[in-house]
Amino acid sequence: VSARGCAAGLDVGGTFLKGARVDADGVIEARFHEPVAKGSGEDLFHQLARAVACLESPAEPVRAVGVGLPGLVDEDGRVRRAPNVPVLNGLRVGQELALRCGRRAFAENDANAAALAEAWIGAGQGARHLLFVTLGTGVGGALVLGGRLFTGCSGYAGEIGHLQVEPDGLPCGCGSWGCLETVAGNGGWTRRAEEALARRGSSLQGQELSPANIVAAARQRDPVALEVVEGTARALGVGLAAALDLLNLDRVVIGGGVAGAGEFLLASIVEQVRQRTFADVFAACEFRLAALGGDAGVVGAARVALLGLAEG
Ligand SMILES: [Zn+2]
């Protein structure tokens, strides 16, 4: 039994609750996976407490619980802006769960948790100042500066998806327009592919216009797909260059579903960043694809718990 014990990491998604018991080195020892009970706050807390009980082991007691949530967690531990699991809004998940499972519990935004996981045992290992970007339906981000999450004064820091990359762009859900997310979120890929398909022929005709299909076609030099990938890379390049000139980071990690598109997309993004930053800023930064895949959420949530315990 490790002297430092282990933690339970829970990742509340829009569809599934995933959990893991994680040891002090980040190794997953047990897993939990169920559709998320989001009918009411009571249902959800029951399920979270049950997940912790399932992950418990007599040999490796769970010392603390971390919960990654699809929303912002404010300084009082209250969840805000959780559109995919609205029942979370206003709940103090850490405090409530601690009461129900009899040990310390800590809640954190899911992208922040994933960034901590990558910084701990993934593609961010060894970095001093890290930006983690998730590409999916939305474009999320998180900053780990000097080994600690930097969330700003009300939880919004790192939201790279809402940097404006097109001053005349489309409206965004945040109230602004032309945000990176409107271009590089899944909906942005589909929209731009539809626009390009209306102008010229493509192997994408009749296919689902998902980022994965678009990148696969771009690898085969399909001109429409190449145009869409180039547009995504350009928007990400604009946003990342702004972040790098502002913060002079030494690591950018790109994750989320689209990151499965791999080095092909990453290389295009890096070239776009290179053109837009100080040469020294660019040279100081390493760009990597996320390494932990679907485990980043639960490992990161466990990391949140272990860090919370260490801080007392
Ligand atoms: Zn926005």
XYZ file of C-alpha atoms and ligand atoms in Angstrom:
313
model
C 0.000 0.000 0.000
C 1.396 3.357 -1.005
C 1.973 5.712 1.883
C 0.433 8.443 -0.204
C -2.691 6.405 -0.902
C -4.857 6.800 -3.960
C -7.744 8.929 -5.126
C -11.000 8.428 -6.989
C -11.328 10.524 -10.124
C -14.859 11.057 -11.478
C -15.548 12.630 -14.853
C -19.120 13.852 -15.348
C -19.811 14.144 -19.070
C -22.922 15.137 -20.978
C -23.683 11.418 -21.510
C -21.505 9.243 -19.269
C -20.093 9.261 -15.784
C -16.618 7.770 -15.866
C -14.589 6.996 -12.791
C -11.257 5.505 -11.835
C -9.228 4.682 -8.765
C -5.818 6.189 -9.458
C -2.649 5.663 -7.444
C -0.101 8.314 -6.473
C 1.815 7.726 -9.725
C -1.234 8.201 -11.940
C -1.803 4.487 -12.607
C -5.460 3.462 -13.016
C -6.323 0.540 -10.723
C -10.102 0.251 -11.206
C -12.766 1.788 -13.403
C -16.428 2.804 -13.295
C -18.609 3.663 -16.295
C -22.366 4.381 -16.464
C -24.769 6.687 -18.244
C -24.828 9.843 -16.135
C -27.844 10.210 -13.815
C -28.800 13.770 -14.599
C -32.489 13.754 -13.705
C -31.892 15.723 -10.517
C -29.066 16.843 -8.260
C -30.119 14.125 -5.808
C -29.859 11.388 -8.479
C -26.447 12.634 -9.511
C -25.047 12.780 -5.971
C -26.367 9.251 -5.311
C -24.571 8.040 -8.392
C -21.322 9.861 -7.551
C -21.301 8.396 -4.044
C -22.030 4.926 -5.426
C -19.199 5.290 -7.934
C -16.787 6.099 -5.093
C -18.004 3.025 -3.171
C -17.489 0.840 -6.264
C -13.943 2.137 -6.707
C -13.038 1.581 -3.059
C -10.675 -1.260 -2.223
C -9.701 -2.564 1.227
C -6.053 -2.745 0.166
C -5.934 0.706 -1.431
C -8.274 3.084 0.408
C -9.508 6.073 -1.525
C -8.245 9.069 0.439
C -10.048 11.768 -1.530
C -12.346 12.278 -4.496
C -11.956 14.626 -7.448
C -14.811 15.433 -9.824
C -14.381 16.902 -13.292
C -17.462 18.791 -14.479
C -18.575 20.254 -17.809
C -18.963 23.764 -16.408
C -17.125 26.482 -14.559
C -16.469 26.036 -10.856
C -16.357 29.366 -9.067
C -14.298 30.337 -6.018
C -17.028 29.057 -3.657
C -17.012 25.672 -5.378
C -20.339 26.385 -7.073
C -20.916 25.183 -10.651
C -21.836 27.743 -13.295
C -22.378 27.515 -17.038
C -22.980 23.769 -17.376
C -25.288 23.657 -20.433
C -24.806 19.921 -21.096
C -25.705 18.854 -17.537
C -27.922 21.743 -16.427
C -28.791 20.023 -13.147
C -25.253 20.880 -12.009
C -25.838 24.623 -12.138
C -25.580 26.205 -8.713
C -24.501 22.976 -6.959
C -21.477 22.873 -4.681
C -20.443 19.442 -5.885
C -17.241 19.065 -3.855
C -18.799 20.018 -0.533
C -21.989 17.982 -1.102
C -20.110 14.887 -2.178
C -17.716 15.126 0.781
C -20.735 14.949 3.120
C -22.087 11.890 1.343
C -18.947 9.835 1.010
C -17.172 10.786 4.213
C -13.894 12.069 2.817
C -12.482 15.166 1.142
C -13.898 15.897 -2.314
C -12.883 18.541 -4.836
C -14.647 19.724 -8.004
C -12.950 21.227 -11.027
C -13.813 22.143 -14.600
C -13.229 19.114 -16.847
C -10.791 20.819 -19.244
C -8.772 22.049 -16.251
C -8.679 18.512 -14.864
C -7.579 17.072 -18.216
C -4.818 19.703 -18.436
C -3.553 18.663 -14.988
C -3.538 15.027 -16.103
C -1.509 15.795 -19.228
C 0.874 17.947 -17.189
C 1.248 15.139 -14.639
C 1.793 11.980 -16.691
C 0.942 12.893 -20.296
C 2.083 15.153 -23.118
C 2.697 18.056 -20.739
C 5.277 16.271 -18.583
C 8.348 18.387 -17.943
C 6.713 21.623 -19.109
C 6.958 24.739 -16.959
C 4.064 26.664 -18.491
C 1.422 24.727 -20.404
C -1.653 25.524 -22.463
C -4.024 22.605 -23.047
C -6.556 22.923 -25.874
C -9.454 20.527 -26.443
C -11.078 20.339 -29.852
C -14.580 18.939 -30.002
C -18.094 20.343 -30.187
C -16.558 23.338 -28.475
C -12.976 24.504 -28.191
C -11.869 24.381 -24.556
C -8.650 25.383 -22.920
C -6.758 25.427 -19.658
C -3.521 26.890 -18.369
C -1.098 25.180 -16.004
C 1.491 27.802 -15.078
C 4.401 26.832 -12.851
C 2.715 23.502 -12.140
C -0.562 25.047 -10.936
C -3.840 25.683 -12.656
C -4.320 29.328 -13.525
C -8.051 29.998 -13.654
C -8.122 33.758 -13.287
C -10.256 35.668 -10.798
C -13.557 33.983 -11.699
C -12.661 30.760 -13.492
C -12.527 31.946 -17.101
C -8.775 31.978 -17.740
C -7.587 29.703 -20.534
C -10.824 29.936 -22.546
C -8.927 30.082 -25.834
C -12.035 28.980 -27.738
C -13.451 32.462 -27.259
C -10.515 34.458 -28.525
C -11.797 36.333 -31.550
C -10.000 35.087 -34.656
C -12.406 36.514 -37.269
C -13.408 40.131 -36.519
C -16.269 39.802 -39.038
C -17.138 36.220 -38.154
C -20.291 34.422 -37.085
C -22.090 34.901 -33.755
C -20.880 32.683 -30.924
C -22.826 31.254 -27.985
C -20.777 33.434 -25.625
C -22.298 36.635 -27.029
C -19.291 37.683 -29.096
C -18.616 36.737 -32.721
C -15.872 35.177 -34.808
C -14.555 33.216 -31.812
C -12.069 30.424 -32.485
C -14.817 27.964 -31.521
C -17.074 29.159 -34.365
C -14.357 28.090 -36.833
C -12.555 25.170 -35.157
C -15.409 23.571 -33.195
C -17.053 20.563 -34.896
C -19.860 22.776 -36.231
C -17.303 25.087 -37.831
C -15.669 22.217 -39.723
C -19.043 21.033 -41.049
C -20.201 24.495 -42.047
C -17.013 25.326 -43.933
C -17.034 21.924 -45.663
C -20.641 22.505 -46.811
C -19.686 25.930 -48.168
C -16.687 24.520 -50.046
C -18.719 21.590 -51.410
C -21.208 24.042 -52.917
C -18.354 25.467 -55.002
C -16.507 22.361 -56.152
C -16.481 18.572 -56.332
C -14.953 16.443 -53.607
C -14.626 12.888 -52.373
C -16.535 14.178 -49.309
C -19.748 14.379 -51.357
C -22.340 12.193 -49.619
C -20.145 11.559 -46.564
C -20.795 12.750 -43.047
C -18.830 16.007 -42.764
C -17.146 15.150 -39.469
C -13.654 16.409 -38.650
C -12.344 12.800 -38.799
C -13.719 12.264 -42.331
C -12.476 15.670 -43.458
C -8.947 15.032 -42.194
C -8.916 11.562 -43.775
C -9.897 13.113 -47.143
C -7.294 15.857 -46.733
C -4.615 13.187 -46.303
C -5.694 11.926 -49.742
C -5.198 15.491 -51.079
C -8.910 16.159 -51.580
C -9.020 19.900 -52.358
C -12.180 20.695 -50.351
C -10.892 18.785 -47.329
C -7.504 20.495 -47.583
C -9.232 23.875 -47.652
C -11.218 23.039 -44.512
C -8.188 21.704 -42.608
C -6.204 24.769 -43.661
C -8.987 27.034 -42.360
C -9.048 25.196 -39.023
C -5.272 25.350 -38.694
C -5.252 29.032 -39.571
C -7.844 29.923 -36.926
C -6.035 27.845 -34.295
C -2.760 29.417 -35.408
C -4.147 32.918 -34.872
C -5.478 32.041 -31.425
C -2.406 30.122 -30.276
C -0.020 32.811 -31.539
C -1.883 35.393 -29.450
C -1.691 33.131 -26.401
C 2.021 32.466 -26.921
C 2.987 36.108 -27.424
C 1.024 36.954 -24.280
C 2.275 34.133 -22.064
C 5.548 32.807 -23.576
C 4.654 29.170 -22.831
C 6.956 26.202 -23.329
C 4.271 23.639 -24.155
C 1.000 23.483 -26.052
C -0.943 20.216 -25.842
C -3.847 19.638 -28.213
C -6.468 17.065 -27.257
C -10.124 16.210 -27.744
C -11.766 14.120 -30.423
C -10.265 16.018 -33.346
C -6.790 15.471 -31.948
C -7.240 11.907 -33.214
C -6.606 13.498 -36.616
C -3.038 13.394 -35.429
C 0.163 14.860 -36.710
C -1.341 15.943 -40.024
C -3.507 18.603 -38.386
C -0.865 19.448 -35.750
C 1.786 20.176 -38.387
C -0.554 22.619 -40.153
C -1.352 24.374 -36.885
C 2.302 24.697 -35.882
C 3.193 26.242 -39.247
C 0.401 28.807 -38.815
C 1.651 29.683 -35.320
C 5.240 30.013 -36.568
C 4.222 32.741 -39.021
C 2.532 34.783 -36.294
C 4.782 34.764 -33.220
C 8.177 36.117 -32.217
C 10.800 33.664 -33.483
C 12.122 33.209 -29.923
C 8.630 32.614 -28.540
C 7.992 29.989 -31.200
C 11.369 28.328 -30.641
C 10.751 28.059 -26.886
C 7.480 26.196 -27.322
C 6.917 22.526 -28.012
C 3.619 21.403 -29.562
C 2.286 17.934 -28.802
C -0.864 15.904 -29.209
C -2.500 14.859 -25.955
C -1.272 11.479 -24.759
C -3.961 10.277 -22.359
C -6.983 10.152 -24.667
C -10.217 9.257 -22.897
C -8.435 8.728 -19.560
C -7.402 12.380 -19.154
C -10.692 13.261 -17.432
C -10.586 10.626 -14.674
C -6.817 10.822 -14.143
C -7.052 14.614 -13.977
C -9.941 14.480 -11.501
C -7.847 12.172 -9.298
C -4.949 14.608 -9.599
C -7.252 17.417 -8.438
C -8.047 15.337 -5.340
C -4.390 14.532 -4.587
C -3.357 18.178 -5.027
C -6.275 19.276 -2.851
C -5.145 16.926 -0.074
C -1.542 18.091 -0.377
C -2.663 21.696 0.050
C -4.393 20.716 3.282
Zn -17.329 32.863 -28.065
